[in-house]
CSV table of C-alpha atoms in Angstrom, one decimal:
chain,number,residue,atom,x,y,z
A,1,CYS,CA,-25.9,-7.8,9.2
A,2,VAL,CA,-25.1,-9.7,6.1
A,3,SER,CA,-22.4,-12.3,6.1
A,4,ALA,CA,-20.0,-12.2,3.2
A,5,VAL,CA,-19.2,-16.0,3.7
A,6,GLY,CA,-22.1,-18.2,2.6
A,7,GLN,CA,-23.7,-20.9,4.5
A,8,ASP,CA,-21.3,-23.5,2.9
A,9,SER,CA,-18.0,-22.1,4.1
A,10,PHE,CA,-14.8,-22.7,2.1
A,11,VAL,CA,-13.0,-25.8,3.4
A,12,PRO,CA,-9.2,-25.4,2.9
A,13,PRO,CA,-7.2,-28.6,1.9
A,14,ASP,CA,-4.7,-30.0,4.2
A,15,GLY,CA,-1.2,-28.4,4.1
A,16,ILE,CA,-2.4,-25.2,2.4
A,17,CYS,CA,-0.9,-22.9,5.0
A,18,TRP,CA,2.6,-24.1,4.4
A,19,VAL,CA,2.2,-23.8,0.6
A,20,SER,CA,0.6,-20.3,1.0
A,21,VAL,CA,3.3,-18.9,3.4
A,22,LEU,CA,6.2,-20.3,1.2
A,23,SER,CA,4.5,-18.9,-1.9
A,24,CYS,CA,4.3,-15.5,-0.3
A,25,LEU,CA,7.9,-15.7,0.9
A,26,LEU,CA,9.0,-16.6,-2.6
A,27,LEU,CA,7.0,-13.7,-4.1
A,28,ALA,CA,8.4,-11.3,-1.6
A,29,CYS,CA,12.0,-12.5,-2.3
A,30,SER,CA,11.4,-12.2,-6.0
A,31,TYR,CA,10.2,-8.7,-5.7
A,32,VAL,CA,13.1,-7.5,-3.5
A,33,GLY,CA,15.7,-9.6,-5.4
A,34,SER,CA,14.7,-8.0,-8.7
A,35,LEU,CA,15.9,-4.7,-7.3
A,36,TYR,CA,19.5,-6.0,-7.1
A,37,VAL,CA,19.9,-7.8,-10.4
A,38,TRP,CA,21.5,-4.7,-11.8
A,39,ARG,CA,25.1,-4.1,-10.6
A,40,SER,CA,25.7,-0.4,-10.0
A,41,ASP,CA,27.7,1.9,-7.8
A,42,LEU,CA,25.2,4.6,-8.1
A,43,PRO,CA,22.7,5.5,-5.2
A,44,ARG,CA,19.0,4.4,-5.3
A,45,ASP,CA,17.8,7.8,-6.3
A,46,HIS,CA,19.9,8.1,-9.4
A,47,PRO,CA,17.6,8.2,-12.5
A,48,ALA,CA,19.6,5.4,-14.2
A,49,VAL,CA,19.1,3.1,-11.1
A,50,ILE,CA,15.4,3.9,-10.9
A,51,LYS,CA,14.8,3.2,-14.6
A,52,ARG,CA,16.5,-0.2,-14.3
A,53,ARG,CA,14.6,-1.1,-11.2
A,54,PHE,CA,11.3,-0.1,-12.9
A,55,THR,CA,12.1,-2.7,-15.5
A,56,SER,CA,12.7,-5.5,-13.0
A,57,VAL,CA,9.8,-4.8,-10.6
A,58,LEU,CA,7.4,-4.3,-13.4
A,59,ILE,CA,8.4,-7.8,-14.8
A,60,VAL,CA,8.0,-9.4,-11.4
A,61,SER,CA,4.7,-7.7,-11.0
A,62,ALA,CA,3.4,-8.8,-14.3
A,63,LEU,CA,4.4,-12.3,-13.4
A,64,SER,CA,2.9,-12.2,-9.8
A,65,PRO,CA,-0.5,-13.4,-10.9
A,66,VAL,CA,1.2,-16.6,-12.1
A,67,PHE,CA,2.2,-17.2,-8.5
A,68,VAL,CA,-1.5,-17.1,-7.4
A,69,TRP,CA,-2.6,-19.3,-10.4
A,70,THR,CA,0.2,-21.8,-9.6
A,71,TRP,CA,-0.9,-21.8,-5.9
A,72,LYS,CA,-4.5,-22.4,-7.0
A,73,VAL,CA,-3.6,-25.3,-9.2
A,74,TYR,CA,-1.2,-26.9,-6.6
A,75,THR,CA,-3.6,-26.6,-3.7
A,76,GLY,CA,-6.8,-27.5,-5.7
A,77,VAL,CA,-8.6,-24.3,-4.4
A,78,MET,CA,-11.4,-23.6,-6.9
A,79,PRO,CA,-12.9,-20.2,-5.9
A,80,GLY,CA,-16.1,-18.9,-7.5
A,81,PRO,CA,-14.6,-15.5,-8.5
A,82,SER,CA,-12.1,-15.2,-11.3
A,83,LEU,CA,-8.4,-14.8,-10.7
A,84,LEU,CA,-8.6,-11.1,-11.5
A,85,ALA,CA,-11.5,-10.6,-9.2
A,86,LEU,CA,-9.7,-12.2,-6.4
A,87,MET,CA,-6.8,-9.8,-7.0
A,88,GLY,CA,-9.1,-6.9,-6.8
A,89,ILE,CA,-9.3,-6.1,-10.5
A,90,ARG,CA,-13.0,-5.8,-11.3
A,91,PHE,CA,-15.7,-3.2,-12.2
A,92,GLU,CA,-18.3,-3.8,-9.6
A,93,GLY,CA,-18.1,-1.0,-6.9
A,94,LEU,CA,-15.2,0.6,-8.8
A,95,ILE,CA,-16.2,4.3,-8.2
A,96,PRO,CA,-16.7,4.0,-4.4
A,97,ALA,CA,-13.5,2.1,-4.3
A,98,ILE,CA,-11.7,5.0,-6.0
A,99,ILE,CA,-13.2,7.7,-3.8
A,100,LEU,CA,-14.0,6.4,-0.2
A,101,PRO,CA,-10.8,4.8,0.9
A,102,LEU,CA,-8.7,7.8,-0.3
A,103,LEU,CA,-11.2,10.1,1.5
A,104,LEU,CA,-10.8,8.0,4.6
A,105,THR,CA,-7.0,8.3,4.4
A,106,MET,CA,-7.2,12.1,3.9
A,107,VAL,CA,-9.3,12.4,7.1
A,108,LEU,CA,-6.5,10.5,9.0
A,109,PHE,CA,-4.0,13.1,7.6
A,110,LEU,CA,-6.3,16.1,8.5
A,111,GLY,CA,-3.6,17.6,10.8
A,112,PRO,CA,-0.7,17.4,8.2
A,113,LEU,CA,-3.0,18.7,5.5
A,114,ILE,CA,-4.1,21.8,7.6
A,115,GLN,CA,-0.5,22.4,8.4
A,116,LEU,CA,0.5,22.3,4.7
A,117,ALA,CA,-2.4,24.6,3.9
A,118,MET,CA,-1.2,27.1,6.5
A,119,ASP,CA,2.4,27.1,5.3
A,120,CYS,CA,1.7,27.0,1.6
A,121,PRO,CA,2.4,30.3,-0.1
A,122,TRP,CA,-0.3,29.6,-2.8
A,123,GLY,CA,-3.9,30.4,-2.5
A,124,PHE,CA,-6.6,27.8,-3.0
A,125,MET,CA,-7.3,28.9,-6.6
A,126,ASP,CA,-3.5,28.8,-7.4
A,127,GLY,CA,-3.4,25.2,-6.3
A,128,ILE,CA,-6.4,24.4,-8.5
A,129,ARG,CA,-4.8,26.0,-11.5
A,130,VAL,CA,-1.6,24.1,-11.0
A,131,ALA,CA,-3.5,20.8,-10.5
A,132,LEU,CA,-5.3,21.4,-13.8
A,133,ASP,CA,-2.1,22.5,-15.7
A,134,PRO,CA,-0.9,19.7,-18.0
A,135,TRP,CA,2.6,21.1,-18.0
A,136,PHE,CA,2.8,20.4,-14.2
A,137,TRP,CA,1.9,16.7,-14.8
A,138,ALA,CA,4.3,16.5,-17.7
A,139,LEU,CA,7.1,17.7,-15.4
A,140,CYS,CA,6.1,15.1,-12.8
A,141,LEU,CA,6.1,12.2,-15.4
A,142,ARG,CA,9.6,13.2,-16.3
A,143,ASP,CA,10.7,13.0,-12.7
A,144,MET,CA,12.0,9.4,-12.0
A,145,ARG,CA,11.6,9.8,-8.2
A,146,TRP,CA,8.1,11.1,-8.5
A,147,LEU,CA,7.2,8.2,-10.9
A,148,ARG,CA,8.7,5.7,-8.5
A,149,ASN,CA,7.1,7.1,-5.3
A,150,GLN,CA,3.7,8.0,-6.7
A,151,VAL,CA,3.0,5.4,-9.4
A,152,VAL,CA,5.3,2.4,-9.8
A,153,ALA,CA,6.0,1.6,-6.1
A,154,PRO,CA,2.4,2.0,-4.9
A,155,LEU,CA,1.1,0.0,-8.0
A,156,THR,CA,3.6,-2.9,-7.9
A,157,GLU,CA,3.8,-3.2,-4.1
A,158,GLU,CA,0.0,-3.3,-3.6
A,159,LEU,CA,-0.3,-5.8,-6.5
A,160,VAL,CA,2.3,-8.1,-5.1
A,161,PHE,CA,2.0,-7.7,-1.4
A,162,ARG,CA,-1.8,-7.3,-1.2
A,163,ALA,CA,-3.6,-8.4,-4.3
A,164,CYS,CA,-1.5,-11.5,-4.7
A,165,MET,CA,-0.6,-12.5,-1.1
A,166,LEU,CA,-4.1,-12.0,0.5
A,167,PRO,CA,-6.0,-14.5,-1.7
A,168,MET,CA,-3.3,-17.1,-0.8
A,169,LEU,CA,-3.3,-16.3,2.9
A,170,VAL,CA,-7.0,-15.9,3.6
A,171,PRO,CA,-7.9,-19.6,3.0
A,172,CYS,CA,-5.5,-20.9,5.6
A,173,ALA,CA,-6.4,-18.3,8.3
A,174,SER,CA,-9.1,-15.9,9.0
A,175,PRO,CA,-9.2,-12.7,7.0
A,176,SER,CA,-8.2,-10.9,10.2
A,177,THR,CA,-5.1,-13.1,10.6
A,178,ALA,CA,-4.3,-12.7,7.0
A,179,MET,CA,-4.6,-8.9,7.4
A,180,LEU,CA,-2.0,-9.0,10.2
A,181,THR,CA,0.3,-11.6,8.6
A,182,CYS,CA,0.6,-10.1,5.1
A,183,PRO,CA,2.2,-6.8,6.2
A,184,LEU,CA,5.1,-8.8,7.8
A,185,PHE,CA,6.3,-9.8,4.3
A,186,PHE,CA,5.8,-6.1,3.3
A,187,GLY,CA,7.7,-4.8,6.3
A,188,VAL,CA,10.6,-7.2,6.0
A,189,ALA,CA,10.9,-6.5,2.3
A,190,HIS,CA,11.8,-2.8,3.2
A,191,PHE,CA,14.7,-4.0,5.2
A,192,HIS,CA,16.7,-4.0,2.0
A,193,HIS,CA,17.1,-0.2,2.4
A,194,VAL,CA,19.5,-1.1,5.2
A,195,ILE,CA,21.9,-2.6,2.6
A,196,GLU,CA,22.1,0.7,0.6
A,197,LEU,CA,22.4,2.9,3.7
A,198,LEU,CA,25.3,0.8,4.9
A,199,ARG,CA,26.8,0.6,1.5
A,200,PHE,CA,26.9,4.3,1.0
A,201,ARG,CA,27.7,5.0,4.7
A,202,GLN,CA,24.6,7.2,5.2
A,203,GLY,CA,24.8,7.4,9.0
A,204,SER,CA,26.1,5.2,11.9
A,205,VAL,CA,25.4,1.5,12.0
A,206,SER,CA,23.2,1.9,15.1
A,207,GLY,CA,21.3,4.9,13.6
A,208,ILE,CA,20.6,2.9,10.3
A,209,PHE,CA,19.3,-0.1,12.2
A,210,LEU,CA,17.1,2.0,14.5
A,211,ALA,CA,15.7,3.8,11.3
A,212,ALA,CA,15.2,0.3,9.7
A,213,VAL,CA,13.1,-0.9,12.8
A,214,PHE,CA,11.1,2.2,12.7
A,215,GLN,CA,10.5,1.8,9.0
A,216,PHE,CA,9.5,-1.9,9.5
A,217,SER,CA,7.0,-0.9,12.1
A,218,TYR,CA,5.5,2.0,10.1
A,219,THR,CA,5.3,-0.1,6.8
A,220,ALA,CA,3.8,-3.1,8.7
A,221,VAL,CA,1.1,-0.9,10.2
A,222,PHE,CA,0.4,0.8,6.9
A,223,GLY,CA,0.4,-2.7,5.2
A,224,ALA,CA,-2.2,-3.8,7.7
A,225,TYR,CA,-4.3,-0.8,6.9
A,226,THR,CA,-4.2,-1.3,3.0
A,227,ALA,CA,-4.8,-5.1,3.6
A,228,PHE,CA,-7.9,-4.1,5.6
A,229,ILE,CA,-9.1,-1.9,2.7
A,230,PHE,CA,-8.4,-4.6,0.2
A,231,ILE,CA,-10.4,-7.3,2.1
A,232,ARG,CA,-13.3,-4.9,2.9
A,233,THR,CA,-13.6,-3.4,-0.6
A,234,GLY,CA,-12.4,-6.3,-2.7
A,235,HIS,CA,-10.6,-3.7,-4.9
A,236,LEU,CA,-6.9,-3.1,-5.7
A,237,VAL,CA,-7.4,0.6,-6.7
A,238,GLY,CA,-8.2,1.8,-3.2
A,239,PRO,CA,-4.9,0.5,-1.6
A,240,VAL,CA,-2.9,1.9,-4.6
A,241,LEU,CA,-4.3,5.4,-4.2
A,242,CYS,CA,-3.9,5.4,-0.5
A,243,HIS,CA,-0.3,4.1,-0.9
A,244,SER,CA,0.4,6.9,-3.3
A,245,PHE,CA,-1.1,9.6,-1.1
A,246,CYS,CA,0.8,8.4,2.0
A,247,ASN,CA,4.1,8.4,0.0
A,248,HIS,CA,3.3,12.0,-1.0
A,249,MET,CA,2.6,13.0,2.6
A,250,GLY,CA,5.3,11.1,4.3
A,251,PHE,CA,5.2,10.4,8.1
A,252,PRO,CA,3.5,13.2,9.9
A,253,ALA,CA,5.9,15.8,11.2
A,254,LEU,CA,4.7,16.0,14.8
A,255,SER,CA,7.9,17.8,16.0
A,256,THR,CA,7.3,20.6,13.4
A,257,ALA,CA,3.7,20.8,14.4
A,258,MET,CA,4.7,21.3,18.1
A,259,GLU,CA,6.9,24.3,17.1
A,260,HIS,CA,4.3,25.8,14.7
A,261,ARG,CA,2.9,29.2,15.6
A,262,GLN,CA,-0.6,27.7,15.2
A,263,ARG,CA,0.3,24.6,17.0
A,264,LEU,CA,-2.9,24.5,19.1
A,265,THR,CA,-5.0,24.6,15.9
A,266,ILE,CA,-2.9,22.0,14.1
A,267,LEU,CA,-2.6,19.6,17.0
A,268,SER,CA,-6.4,19.8,17.4
A,269,CYS,CA,-6.8,18.9,13.7
A,270,TYR,CA,-4.4,16.0,14.3
A,271,LEU,CA,-6.5,14.7,17.1
A,272,LEU,CA,-9.8,15.4,15.2
A,273,GLY,CA,-8.4,13.5,12.1
A,274,VAL,CA,-7.6,10.4,14.2
A,275,LEU,CA,-11.0,10.5,15.9
A,276,LEU,CA,-12.9,10.8,12.6
A,277,PHE,CA,-10.8,8.2,11.0
A,278,LEU,CA,-11.7,5.7,13.8
A,279,LEU,CA,-15.3,6.7,13.5
A,280,LEU,CA,-15.5,6.3,9.8
A,281,LEU,CA,-13.2,3.3,9.3
A,282,PHE,CA,-15.9,0.7,9.1
A,283,PRO,CA,-18.7,2.8,7.6
A,284,LEU,CA,-16.6,4.0,4.6
A,285,THR,CA,-15.4,0.5,3.9
A,286,ASP,CA,-18.7,-1.2,4.1
A,287,PRO,CA,-18.7,-4.1,1.7
A,288,LEU,CA,-22.2,-3.2,0.6
A,289,TYR,CA,-20.7,-0.3,-1.4
A,290,TYR,CA,-18.4,-2.5,-3.2
A,291,GLY,CA,-20.4,-5.6,-4.0
A,292,LEU,CA,-21.1,-8.2,-1.3
A,293,PRO,CA,-19.4,-10.6,-0.8
A,294,THR,CA,-16.0,-9.2,-1.8
A,295,PRO,CA,-14.1,-11.9,-3.8
A,296,VAL,CA,-11.4,-12.5,-1.4
A,297,CYS,CA,-13.9,-13.1,1.4
A,298,THR,CA,-15.3,-16.1,-0.5
A,299,LEU,CA,-12.1,-17.9,0.4
A,300,ALA,CA,-12.6,-17.5,4.1
A,301,SER,CA,-13.1,-20.8,6.0
A,302,VAL,CA,-15.0,-19.1,8.9
A,303,PRO,CA,-17.1,-15.9,8.9
A,304,SER,CA,-15.1,-12.8,9.7
A,305,SER,CA,-16.2,-9.4,10.9
A,306,LEU,CA,-14.0,-7.9,8.1
A,307,CYS,CA,-16.3,-9.5,5.5
A,308,ILE,CA,-19.6,-8.5,7.1
A,309,SER,CA,-21.7,-5.4,6.4
């Protein structure tokens, strides 16, 4: 086993945890607050609303590295890797970072993918032809909801809530603690959907809050997973691709699978996918594939199993 944290472990300065947590809180509030700087009576899925929100979240995301840089200057933390490397923007191990985390996530969704394949009216070659058709992608790029769900939201959320927050949280806690703390900001940030559901009366108050609690739980678990990938690989691209894929797939429709004519096969694939995912979780995210040590692990004050090959 090779430790990602050297013999001379990073020693965090006093009071860094308060500064780190407050910086992350300010960053999360800036991201969510930017969605509401535009006054509008239109729902969130209206193209005009989506375009305006694109503008504001892209500005906040572009400025988010300034938060990390300011945190570095204020705390006096002087890491070896560059600011961009700490945020997962680097070339070393890039190809594995593009392929392996996405493959791992697709394994987890084996059941839903098999279910989609069974229900899809297209043949395999038809799907390949559509995927290679430039007009198909041109239509996707004109669809504001597709751009939001598959491109802008995954990119900006992973940049802000993973690439910027984890380098600030890891020095004041172990990477494992940071991995579990970071998703709380991400989960709470999604509570803003409650405002719009209540505003447009899309369901009962109790139903809306139950949905919000479920969404918080789901996004927190998902956030922990992408934080795990970020720490293990030291790359931003893996979490972004996994986020985009999960947005496309949605939450697994277990109730539909239970009623499917091929439910035994599909449920077996669900179970097989989970088992293979757990089996491959650490091997496919081995830091050796991505350049050891990963930049964010150099900030750890104590050795962590997440940073070890």
